[in-house]
Coordinates of C-alpha atoms in Angstrom, one line a residue:
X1 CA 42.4 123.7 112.7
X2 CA 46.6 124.0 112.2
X3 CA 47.0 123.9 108.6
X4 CA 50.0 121.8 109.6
X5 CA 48.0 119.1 111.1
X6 CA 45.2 119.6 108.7
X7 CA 44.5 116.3 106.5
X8 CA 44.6 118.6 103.7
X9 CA 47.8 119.1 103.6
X10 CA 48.7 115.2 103.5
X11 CA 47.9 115.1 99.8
X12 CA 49.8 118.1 98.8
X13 CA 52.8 116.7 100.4
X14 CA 52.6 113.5 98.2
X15 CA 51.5 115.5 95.6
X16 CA 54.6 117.9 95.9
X17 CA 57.0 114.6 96.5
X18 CA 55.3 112.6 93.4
X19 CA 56.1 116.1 91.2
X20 CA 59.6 116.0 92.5
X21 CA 60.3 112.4 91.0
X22 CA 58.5 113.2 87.9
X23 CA 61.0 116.1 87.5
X24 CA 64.2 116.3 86.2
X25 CA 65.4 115.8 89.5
X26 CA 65.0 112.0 89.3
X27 CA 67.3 111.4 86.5
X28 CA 70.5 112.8 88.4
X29 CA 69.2 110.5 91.4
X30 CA 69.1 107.5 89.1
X31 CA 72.3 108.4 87.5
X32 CA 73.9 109.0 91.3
X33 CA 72.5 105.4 92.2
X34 CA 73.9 103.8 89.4
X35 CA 77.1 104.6 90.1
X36 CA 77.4 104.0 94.1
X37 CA 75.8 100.4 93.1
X38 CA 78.6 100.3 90.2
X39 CA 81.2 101.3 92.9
X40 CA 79.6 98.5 95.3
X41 CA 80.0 96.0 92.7
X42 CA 83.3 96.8 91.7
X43 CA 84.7 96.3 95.8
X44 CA 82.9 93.2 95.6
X45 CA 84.1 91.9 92.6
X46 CA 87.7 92.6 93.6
X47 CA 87.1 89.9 96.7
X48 CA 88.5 89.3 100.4
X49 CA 91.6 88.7 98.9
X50 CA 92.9 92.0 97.8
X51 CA 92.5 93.1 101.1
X52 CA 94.0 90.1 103.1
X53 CA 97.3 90.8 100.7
X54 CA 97.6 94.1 101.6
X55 CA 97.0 93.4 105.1
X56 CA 99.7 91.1 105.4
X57 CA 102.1 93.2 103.1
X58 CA 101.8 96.1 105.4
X59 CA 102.1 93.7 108.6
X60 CA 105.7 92.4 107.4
X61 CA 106.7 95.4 105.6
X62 CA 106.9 97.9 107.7
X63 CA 109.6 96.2 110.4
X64 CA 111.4 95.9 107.0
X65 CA 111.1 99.3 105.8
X66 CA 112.0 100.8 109.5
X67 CA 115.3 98.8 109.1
X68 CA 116.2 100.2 105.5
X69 CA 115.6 103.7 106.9
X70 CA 117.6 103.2 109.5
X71 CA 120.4 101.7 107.9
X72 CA 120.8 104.2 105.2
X73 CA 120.1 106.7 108.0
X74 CA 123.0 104.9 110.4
X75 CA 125.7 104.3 107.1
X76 CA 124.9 108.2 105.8
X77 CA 125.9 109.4 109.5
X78 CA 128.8 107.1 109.4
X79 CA 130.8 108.6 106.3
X80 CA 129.8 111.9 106.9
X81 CA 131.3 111.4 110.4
X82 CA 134.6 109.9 108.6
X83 CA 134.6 112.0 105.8
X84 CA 134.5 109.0 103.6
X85 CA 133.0 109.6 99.9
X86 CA 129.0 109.4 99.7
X87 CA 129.6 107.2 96.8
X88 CA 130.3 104.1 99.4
X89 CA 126.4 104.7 100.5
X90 CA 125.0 101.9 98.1
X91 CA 127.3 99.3 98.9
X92 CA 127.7 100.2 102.7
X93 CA 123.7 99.7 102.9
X94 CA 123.5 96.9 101.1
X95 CA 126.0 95.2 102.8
X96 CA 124.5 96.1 106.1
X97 CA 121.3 94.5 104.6
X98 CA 123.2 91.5 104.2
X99 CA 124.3 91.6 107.8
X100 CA 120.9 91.7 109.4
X101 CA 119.7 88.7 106.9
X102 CA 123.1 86.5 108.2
X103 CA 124.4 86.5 104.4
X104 CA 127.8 86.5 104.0
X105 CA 129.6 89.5 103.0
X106 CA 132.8 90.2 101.0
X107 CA 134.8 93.4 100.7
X108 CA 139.0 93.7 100.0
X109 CA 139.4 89.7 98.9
X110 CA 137.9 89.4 102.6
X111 CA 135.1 86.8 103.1
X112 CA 132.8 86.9 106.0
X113 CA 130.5 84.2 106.3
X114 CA 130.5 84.7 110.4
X115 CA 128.3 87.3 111.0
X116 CA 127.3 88.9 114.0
X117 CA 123.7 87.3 115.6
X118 CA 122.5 90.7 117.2
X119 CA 121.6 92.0 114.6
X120 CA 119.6 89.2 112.7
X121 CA 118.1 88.5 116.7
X122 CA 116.9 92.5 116.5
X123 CA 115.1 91.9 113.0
X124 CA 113.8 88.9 114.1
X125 CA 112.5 90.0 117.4
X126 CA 110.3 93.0 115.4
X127 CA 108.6 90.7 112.5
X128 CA 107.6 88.4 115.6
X129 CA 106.4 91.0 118.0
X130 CA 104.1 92.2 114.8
X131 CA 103.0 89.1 113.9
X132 CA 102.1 88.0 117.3
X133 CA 100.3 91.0 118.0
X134 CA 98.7 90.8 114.6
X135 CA 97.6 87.0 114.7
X136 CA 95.9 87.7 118.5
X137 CA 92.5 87.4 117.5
X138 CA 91.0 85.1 115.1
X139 CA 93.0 84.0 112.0
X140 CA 92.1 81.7 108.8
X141 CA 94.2 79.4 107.1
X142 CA 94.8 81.0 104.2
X143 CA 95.8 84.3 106.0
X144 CA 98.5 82.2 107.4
X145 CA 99.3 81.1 103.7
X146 CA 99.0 84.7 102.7
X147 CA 101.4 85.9 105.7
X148 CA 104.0 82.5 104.7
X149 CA 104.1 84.3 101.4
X150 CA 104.6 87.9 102.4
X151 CA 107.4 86.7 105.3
X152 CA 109.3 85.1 103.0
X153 CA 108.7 87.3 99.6
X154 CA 109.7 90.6 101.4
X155 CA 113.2 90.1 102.4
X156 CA 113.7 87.5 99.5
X157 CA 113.0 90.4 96.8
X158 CA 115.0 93.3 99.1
X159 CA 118.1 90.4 99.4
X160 CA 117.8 90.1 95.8
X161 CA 118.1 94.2 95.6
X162 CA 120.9 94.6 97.7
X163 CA 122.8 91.8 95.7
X164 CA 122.2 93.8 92.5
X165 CA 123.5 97.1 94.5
X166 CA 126.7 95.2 96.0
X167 CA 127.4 93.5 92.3
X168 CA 127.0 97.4 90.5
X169 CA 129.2 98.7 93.3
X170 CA 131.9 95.8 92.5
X171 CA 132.6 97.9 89.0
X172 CA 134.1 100.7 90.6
X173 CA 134.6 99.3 95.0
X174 CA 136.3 96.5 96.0
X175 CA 133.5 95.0 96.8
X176 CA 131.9 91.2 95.5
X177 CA 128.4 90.0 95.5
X178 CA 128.4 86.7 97.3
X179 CA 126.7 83.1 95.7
X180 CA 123.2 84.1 95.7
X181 CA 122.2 80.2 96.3
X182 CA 124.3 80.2 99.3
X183 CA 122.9 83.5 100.4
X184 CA 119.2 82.3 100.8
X185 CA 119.8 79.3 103.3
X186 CA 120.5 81.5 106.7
X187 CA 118.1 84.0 104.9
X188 CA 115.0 82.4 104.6
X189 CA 115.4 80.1 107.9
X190 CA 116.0 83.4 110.0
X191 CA 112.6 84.5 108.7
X192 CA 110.5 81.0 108.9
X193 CA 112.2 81.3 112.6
X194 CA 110.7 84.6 113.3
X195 CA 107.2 83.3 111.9
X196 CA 107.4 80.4 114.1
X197 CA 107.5 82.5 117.0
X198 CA 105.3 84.9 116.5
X199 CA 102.6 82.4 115.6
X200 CA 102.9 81.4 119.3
X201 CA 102.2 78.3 120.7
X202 CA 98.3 78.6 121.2
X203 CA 97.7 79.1 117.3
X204 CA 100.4 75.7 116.9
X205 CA 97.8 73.7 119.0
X206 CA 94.7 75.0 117.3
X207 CA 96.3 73.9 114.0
X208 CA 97.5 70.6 115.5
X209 CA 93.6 70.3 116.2
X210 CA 92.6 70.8 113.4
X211 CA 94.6 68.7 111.3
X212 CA 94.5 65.5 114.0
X213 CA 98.3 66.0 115.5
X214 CA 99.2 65.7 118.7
X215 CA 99.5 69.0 120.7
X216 CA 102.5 67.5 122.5
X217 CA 104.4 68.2 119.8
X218 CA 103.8 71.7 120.1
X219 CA 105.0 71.2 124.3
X220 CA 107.5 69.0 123.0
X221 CA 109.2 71.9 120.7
X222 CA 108.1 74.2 124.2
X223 CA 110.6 72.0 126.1
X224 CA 113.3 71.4 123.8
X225 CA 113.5 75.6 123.7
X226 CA 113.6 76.0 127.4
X227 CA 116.2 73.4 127.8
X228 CA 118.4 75.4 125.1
X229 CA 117.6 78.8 126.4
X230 CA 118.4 76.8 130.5
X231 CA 121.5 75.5 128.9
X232 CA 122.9 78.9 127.2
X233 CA 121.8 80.2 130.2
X234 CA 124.7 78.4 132.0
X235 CA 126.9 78.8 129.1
X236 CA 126.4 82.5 130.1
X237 CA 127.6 82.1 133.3
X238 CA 130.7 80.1 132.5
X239 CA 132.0 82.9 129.9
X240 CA 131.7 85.3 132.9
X241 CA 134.0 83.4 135.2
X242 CA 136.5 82.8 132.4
X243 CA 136.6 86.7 131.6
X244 CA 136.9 87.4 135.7
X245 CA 139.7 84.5 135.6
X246 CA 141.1 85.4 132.8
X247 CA 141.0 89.5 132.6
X248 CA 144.8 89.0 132.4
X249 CA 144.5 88.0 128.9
X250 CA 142.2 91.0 128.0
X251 CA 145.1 93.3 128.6
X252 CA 147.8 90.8 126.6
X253 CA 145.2 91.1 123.6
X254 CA 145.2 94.8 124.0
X255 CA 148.5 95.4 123.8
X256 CA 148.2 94.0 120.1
X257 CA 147.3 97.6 119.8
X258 CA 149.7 100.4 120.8
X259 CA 148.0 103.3 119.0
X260 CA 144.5 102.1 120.3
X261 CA 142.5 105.1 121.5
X262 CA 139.1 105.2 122.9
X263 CA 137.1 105.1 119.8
X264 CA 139.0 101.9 119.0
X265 CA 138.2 100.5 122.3
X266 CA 134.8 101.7 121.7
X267 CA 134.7 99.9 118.3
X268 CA 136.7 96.1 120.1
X269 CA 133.5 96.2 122.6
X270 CA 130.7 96.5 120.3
X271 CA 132.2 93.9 118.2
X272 CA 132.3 91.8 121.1
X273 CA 128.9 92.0 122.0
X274 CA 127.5 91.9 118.0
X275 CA 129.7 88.3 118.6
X276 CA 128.0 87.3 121.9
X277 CA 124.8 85.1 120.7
X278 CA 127.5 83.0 118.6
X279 CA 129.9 83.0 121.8
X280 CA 126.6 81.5 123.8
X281 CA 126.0 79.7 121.3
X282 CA 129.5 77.9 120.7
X283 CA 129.9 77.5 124.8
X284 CA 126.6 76.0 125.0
X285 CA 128.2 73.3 122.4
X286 CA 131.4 73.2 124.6
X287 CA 129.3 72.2 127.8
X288 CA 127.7 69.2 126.1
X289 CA 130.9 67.9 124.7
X290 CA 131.5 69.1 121.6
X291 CA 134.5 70.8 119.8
X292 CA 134.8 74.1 118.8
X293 CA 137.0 74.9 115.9
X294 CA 138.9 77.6 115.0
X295 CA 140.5 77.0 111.5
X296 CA 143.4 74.7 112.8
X297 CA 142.8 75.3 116.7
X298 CA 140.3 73.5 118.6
X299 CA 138.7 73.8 122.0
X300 CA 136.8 71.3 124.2
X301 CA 136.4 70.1 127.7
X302 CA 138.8 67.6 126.9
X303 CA 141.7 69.1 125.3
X304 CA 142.7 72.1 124.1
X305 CA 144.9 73.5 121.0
X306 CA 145.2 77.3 119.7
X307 CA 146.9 79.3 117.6
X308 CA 147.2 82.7 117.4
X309 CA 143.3 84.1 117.2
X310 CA 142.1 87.2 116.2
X311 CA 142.6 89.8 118.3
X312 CA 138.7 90.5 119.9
X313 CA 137.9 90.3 123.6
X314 CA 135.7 87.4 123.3
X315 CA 138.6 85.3 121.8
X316 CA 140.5 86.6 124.9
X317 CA 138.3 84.2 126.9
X318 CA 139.1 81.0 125.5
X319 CA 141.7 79.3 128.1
X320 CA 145.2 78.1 126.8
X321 CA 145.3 74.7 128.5
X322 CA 142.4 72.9 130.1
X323 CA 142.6 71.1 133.1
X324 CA 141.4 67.3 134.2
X325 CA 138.9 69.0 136.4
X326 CA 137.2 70.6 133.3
X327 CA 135.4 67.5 132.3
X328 CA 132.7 67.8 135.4
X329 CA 131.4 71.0 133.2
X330 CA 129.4 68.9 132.0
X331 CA 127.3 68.5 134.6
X332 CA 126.2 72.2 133.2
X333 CA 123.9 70.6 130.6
X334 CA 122.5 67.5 133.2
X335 CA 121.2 70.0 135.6
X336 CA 120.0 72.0 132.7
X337 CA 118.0 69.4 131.9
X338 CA 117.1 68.1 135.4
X339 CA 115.4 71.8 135.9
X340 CA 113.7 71.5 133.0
X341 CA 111.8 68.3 133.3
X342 CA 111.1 68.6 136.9
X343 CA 109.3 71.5 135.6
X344 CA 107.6 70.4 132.5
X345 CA 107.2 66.3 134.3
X346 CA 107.0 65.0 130.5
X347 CA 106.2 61.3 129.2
X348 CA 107.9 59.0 127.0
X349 CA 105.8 60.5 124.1
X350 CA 107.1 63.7 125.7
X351 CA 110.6 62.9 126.3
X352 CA 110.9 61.3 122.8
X353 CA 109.6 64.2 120.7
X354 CA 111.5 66.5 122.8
X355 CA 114.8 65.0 122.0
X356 CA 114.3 65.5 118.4
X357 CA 113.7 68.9 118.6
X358 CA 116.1 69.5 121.1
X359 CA 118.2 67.9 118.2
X360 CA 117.0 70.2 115.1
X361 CA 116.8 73.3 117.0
X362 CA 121.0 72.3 118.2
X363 CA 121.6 71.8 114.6
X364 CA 119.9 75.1 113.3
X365 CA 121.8 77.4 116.1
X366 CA 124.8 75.4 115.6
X367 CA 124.8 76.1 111.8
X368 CA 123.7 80.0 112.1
X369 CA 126.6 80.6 114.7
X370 CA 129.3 79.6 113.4
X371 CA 131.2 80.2 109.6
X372 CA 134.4 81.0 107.3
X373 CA 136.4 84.8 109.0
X374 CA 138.8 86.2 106.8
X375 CA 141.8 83.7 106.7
X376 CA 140.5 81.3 109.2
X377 CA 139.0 78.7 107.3
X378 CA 135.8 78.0 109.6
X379 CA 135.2 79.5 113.3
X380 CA 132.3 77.6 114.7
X381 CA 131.3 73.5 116.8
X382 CA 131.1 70.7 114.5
X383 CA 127.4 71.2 113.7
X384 CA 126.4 67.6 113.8
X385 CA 128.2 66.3 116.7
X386 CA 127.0 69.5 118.9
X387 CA 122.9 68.5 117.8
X388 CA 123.4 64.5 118.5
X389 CA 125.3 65.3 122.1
X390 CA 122.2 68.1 122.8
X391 CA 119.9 65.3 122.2
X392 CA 121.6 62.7 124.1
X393 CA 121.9 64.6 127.5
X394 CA 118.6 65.9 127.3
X395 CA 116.8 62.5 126.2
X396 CA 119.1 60.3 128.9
X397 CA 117.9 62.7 131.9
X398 CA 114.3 63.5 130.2
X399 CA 113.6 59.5 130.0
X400 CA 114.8 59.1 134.0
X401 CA 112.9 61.3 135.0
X402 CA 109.8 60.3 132.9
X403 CA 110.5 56.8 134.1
X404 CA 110.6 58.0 137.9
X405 CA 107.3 59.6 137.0
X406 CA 105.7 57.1 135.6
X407 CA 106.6 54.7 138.5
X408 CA 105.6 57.2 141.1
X409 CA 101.8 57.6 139.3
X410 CA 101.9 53.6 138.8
X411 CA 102.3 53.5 143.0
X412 CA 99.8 55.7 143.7
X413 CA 97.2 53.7 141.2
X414 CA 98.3 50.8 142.9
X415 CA 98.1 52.1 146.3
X416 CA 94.6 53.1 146.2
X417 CA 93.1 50.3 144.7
X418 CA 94.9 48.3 147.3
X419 CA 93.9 50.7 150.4
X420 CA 95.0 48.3 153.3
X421 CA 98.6 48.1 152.4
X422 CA 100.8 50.8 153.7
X423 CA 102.1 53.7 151.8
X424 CA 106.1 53.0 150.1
X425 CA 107.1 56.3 152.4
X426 CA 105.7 58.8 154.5
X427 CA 106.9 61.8 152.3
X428 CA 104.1 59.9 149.3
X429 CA 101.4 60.2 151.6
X430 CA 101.8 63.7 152.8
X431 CA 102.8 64.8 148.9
X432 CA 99.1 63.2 148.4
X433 CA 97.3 64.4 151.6
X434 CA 98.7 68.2 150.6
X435 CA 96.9 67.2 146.6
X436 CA 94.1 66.1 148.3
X437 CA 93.5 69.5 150.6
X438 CA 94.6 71.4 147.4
X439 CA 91.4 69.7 145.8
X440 CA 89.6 69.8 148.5
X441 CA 90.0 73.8 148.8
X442 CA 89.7 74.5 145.3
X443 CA 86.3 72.5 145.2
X444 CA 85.1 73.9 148.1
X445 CA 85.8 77.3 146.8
X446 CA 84.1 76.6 143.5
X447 CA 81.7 75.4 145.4
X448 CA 81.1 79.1 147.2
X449 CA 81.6 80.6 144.0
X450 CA 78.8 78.4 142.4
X451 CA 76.4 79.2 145.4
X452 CA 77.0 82.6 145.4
X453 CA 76.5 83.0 141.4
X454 CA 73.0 80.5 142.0
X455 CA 72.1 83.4 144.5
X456 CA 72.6 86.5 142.2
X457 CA 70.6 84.7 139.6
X458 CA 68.2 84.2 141.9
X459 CA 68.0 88.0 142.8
X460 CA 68.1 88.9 139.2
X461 CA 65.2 86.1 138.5
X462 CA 63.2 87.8 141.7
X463 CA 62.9 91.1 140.7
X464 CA 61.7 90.7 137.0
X465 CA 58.3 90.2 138.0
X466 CA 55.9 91.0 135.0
X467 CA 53.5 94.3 135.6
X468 CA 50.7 92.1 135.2
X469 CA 51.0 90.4 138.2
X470 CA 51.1 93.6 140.4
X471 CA 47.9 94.7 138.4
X472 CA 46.4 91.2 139.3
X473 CA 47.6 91.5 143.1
X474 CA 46.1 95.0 143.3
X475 CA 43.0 94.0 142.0
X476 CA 43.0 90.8 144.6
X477 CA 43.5 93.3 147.2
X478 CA 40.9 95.3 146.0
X479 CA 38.1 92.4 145.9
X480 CA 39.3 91.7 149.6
X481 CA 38.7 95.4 151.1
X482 CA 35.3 95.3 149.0
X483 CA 34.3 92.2 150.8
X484 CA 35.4 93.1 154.4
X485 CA 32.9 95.9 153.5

């Protein structure tokens, strides 16, 4: 017999193993155990909630750390470019910080409280994009709280950094800090914004849900945004006809510049287009009737009164007179509305909580867009007048057409329960002869798909036959031939 397979050999090998834990052996085992169960105990003991933090903190840090890189990286190639002394780095970052957060800056006795939107859009755009892409699978409430925390805390405590860095640069720069109260504001809405939207409107309902609100609020809000984004959208095309119209002015507001060379030029453009959200913006507010102000000027469908503005192409659009005709512009905003609810078809509840945040969100873009440049006193629409005349042309044509709605579903309940009275119009009964094929199709085609998935189970129940029952077959065939014998 093989000594391997031997039975003999079985006791030596406990016999061996039993020595080698009575030997020394066993003590540095012990002593290995007790610390990987220490280890263990410890990563417990330190809970899900260390690693939730740090989660979160590297979710919304990182779009914030990319942007400090490449500011520094963008304001370093900038004075090297202009030979202008390294010693401006601190301040020209930190005032660039301020720039993307829509903080007002200060520099020369100069006070800009109007700040571009582009970039605050960019920055805003990347912290969404992350935390939609991070919240796509399952998230708890207090990873939300956790990620409220971290959105706000990040560029609260970097703000607070660059504030300390512009007021040290002040000693030796003519440079100021501004109010830090009035510096949070834009700050911390621009951020709450960029949560909002990258929460997405799926993970709004499911809290609605759970907390027993209404998911039409969360369509409501959906609404209100397209009818802004239809209406700017319009506004859009408007600025582009005045600049076609008016491309004589671009060359009078050039000619403010007689040593202008193409880096200048270069330098007029981008400024333009870091301006163009607020320009959208302060249209938008034009086309529903408001007044856009610029220090002592004022523009509006109605009337019209400048002075002399700054020199920037997008000021170079704004007409010198307005006409009688200008006042049908406003039918800009009805059919922006029009489009949208003959999309959306909302109710009253709908329509109602719609107009209100067609209202706030008026008010918020309103308030972001506009502020104090240099020596104009305030460049921007009357913030309250532009929400309340948003809300009024969207809720007017939003509760028509919910009213033609609900009289056109209040027909069709009364026309089949009453089937021997004639349809109200021919093109009723064909819109609800096509619903009814519609329904009739799709049933019939779930009705194919249902059959055909019944078949395949029944093919997939046919062939697991036990073995058993071939064995018993076999034998019954068996029996048979036996017998026939």
């Amino acid at each position: 017999m093989n000594k391997n397979t031997s039975p003999q050999s079985r006791p030596s090998v406990r016999a061996r193993s039993s020595a080698r834990g009575r030997g020394p052996q066993s003590k540095s085992a012990a002593r290995v155990a007790s610390r990987v169960e220490a280890s263990a105990e410890a990563r417990r003991s330190k809970g899900p909630g260390n690693s939730r933090l740090r989660r979160m903190l590297w979710l919304v840090g990182i779009p914030h750390l990319v942007f400090v890189l490449s500011i520094v990286a963008v304001a370093l190639a900038a004075l090297l470019l202009t030979s202008a002394p390294l010693g401006w780095l601190p301040a020209v970052v930190a005032e660039s910080w301020m720039v993307f957060n829509l903080a007002p800056v200060s520099a020369g006795g100069i006070d800009i409280s109007l700040v571009p939107l582009v970039p605050a859009l960019l920055l805003g755009w990347v912290i969404a994009f992350r935390i939609r892409k991070a919240l796509a699978h399952k998230v708890s409430i207090n990873d939300l709280l956790v990620l409220l925390a971290c959105t706000l805390g990040i560029p609260l405590v970097l703000t607070g950094i660059a504030w300390v860095m512009i007021w040290d640069a002040g000693k030796v720069y003519d440079v100021a800090p501004p109010s830090f109260l009035a510096t949070l504001p834009r700050m911390l809405l621009l951020h709450l914004l960029a949560l909002a939207i990258g929460m997405g409107p799926r993970l709004w309902k499911a809290l609605a849900r759970r907390y027993n609100v209404t998911p039409v609020l969360v369509d409501a809000v959906r609404t209100a945004t397209h009818f802004l984004l239809t209406l700017a959208a319009g506004a859009a095309i408007l600025l582009l006809a005045l600049l076609v119209v008016g491309w004589s002015r671009q060359g009078e507001l050039l000619s403010a510049y007689p040593n202008l060379d193409g880096w200048g030029l270069t330098a007029l453009i981008v400024i333009s287009l870091l301006y163009l959200p607020n320009a959208l913006i302060d249209a938008a507010g034009v086309l529903v009737g408001a007044e856009l102000q610029i220090s002592d000027a004022s523009v509006s469908l109605f009337d019209t009164h400048l002075i002399p503005l700054p020199p920037v192409p997008l000021f170079g659009l704004i007409p010198a007179e307005t006409g009688d005709w200008t006042i049908a512009l406003m039918l800009i905003a009805a059919i922006a509305a029009a489009l949208v609810c003959w999309k959306r078809r909302p109710g009253f509840t709908h329509v109602g909580a719609a107009t209100v945040a067609t209202a706030i969100l008026a008010l918020i873009g309103a308030y972001l867009a506009g502020g104090v440049l240099g020596f104009y006193d305030y460049i921007g629409l009357h913030v309250w007048l532009a929400a309340g005349l948003a809300a009024l042309w969207f809720g007017a044509i939003a509760l028509a057409f919910a009213a033609a709605f609900a009289l056109a579903a209040w027909r069709a309940a009364r026309g089949e329960a009453q089937p021997e009275e004639e349809p109200a119009s021919s093109d009723a009964a064909e819109d609800d002869d096509a619903e009814a094929d519609d329904e009739a199709e799709s049933d019939e085609d779930a009705a194919e798909d249902v059959d055909e998935d019944s078949e395949a189970d029944d093919e997939e129940l046919g062939t697991a036959v036990p073995y058993s029952e071939y064995l018993k077959e076999f034998s019954e065939d068996s029996q048979k031939d036996q017998d026939s014998d």
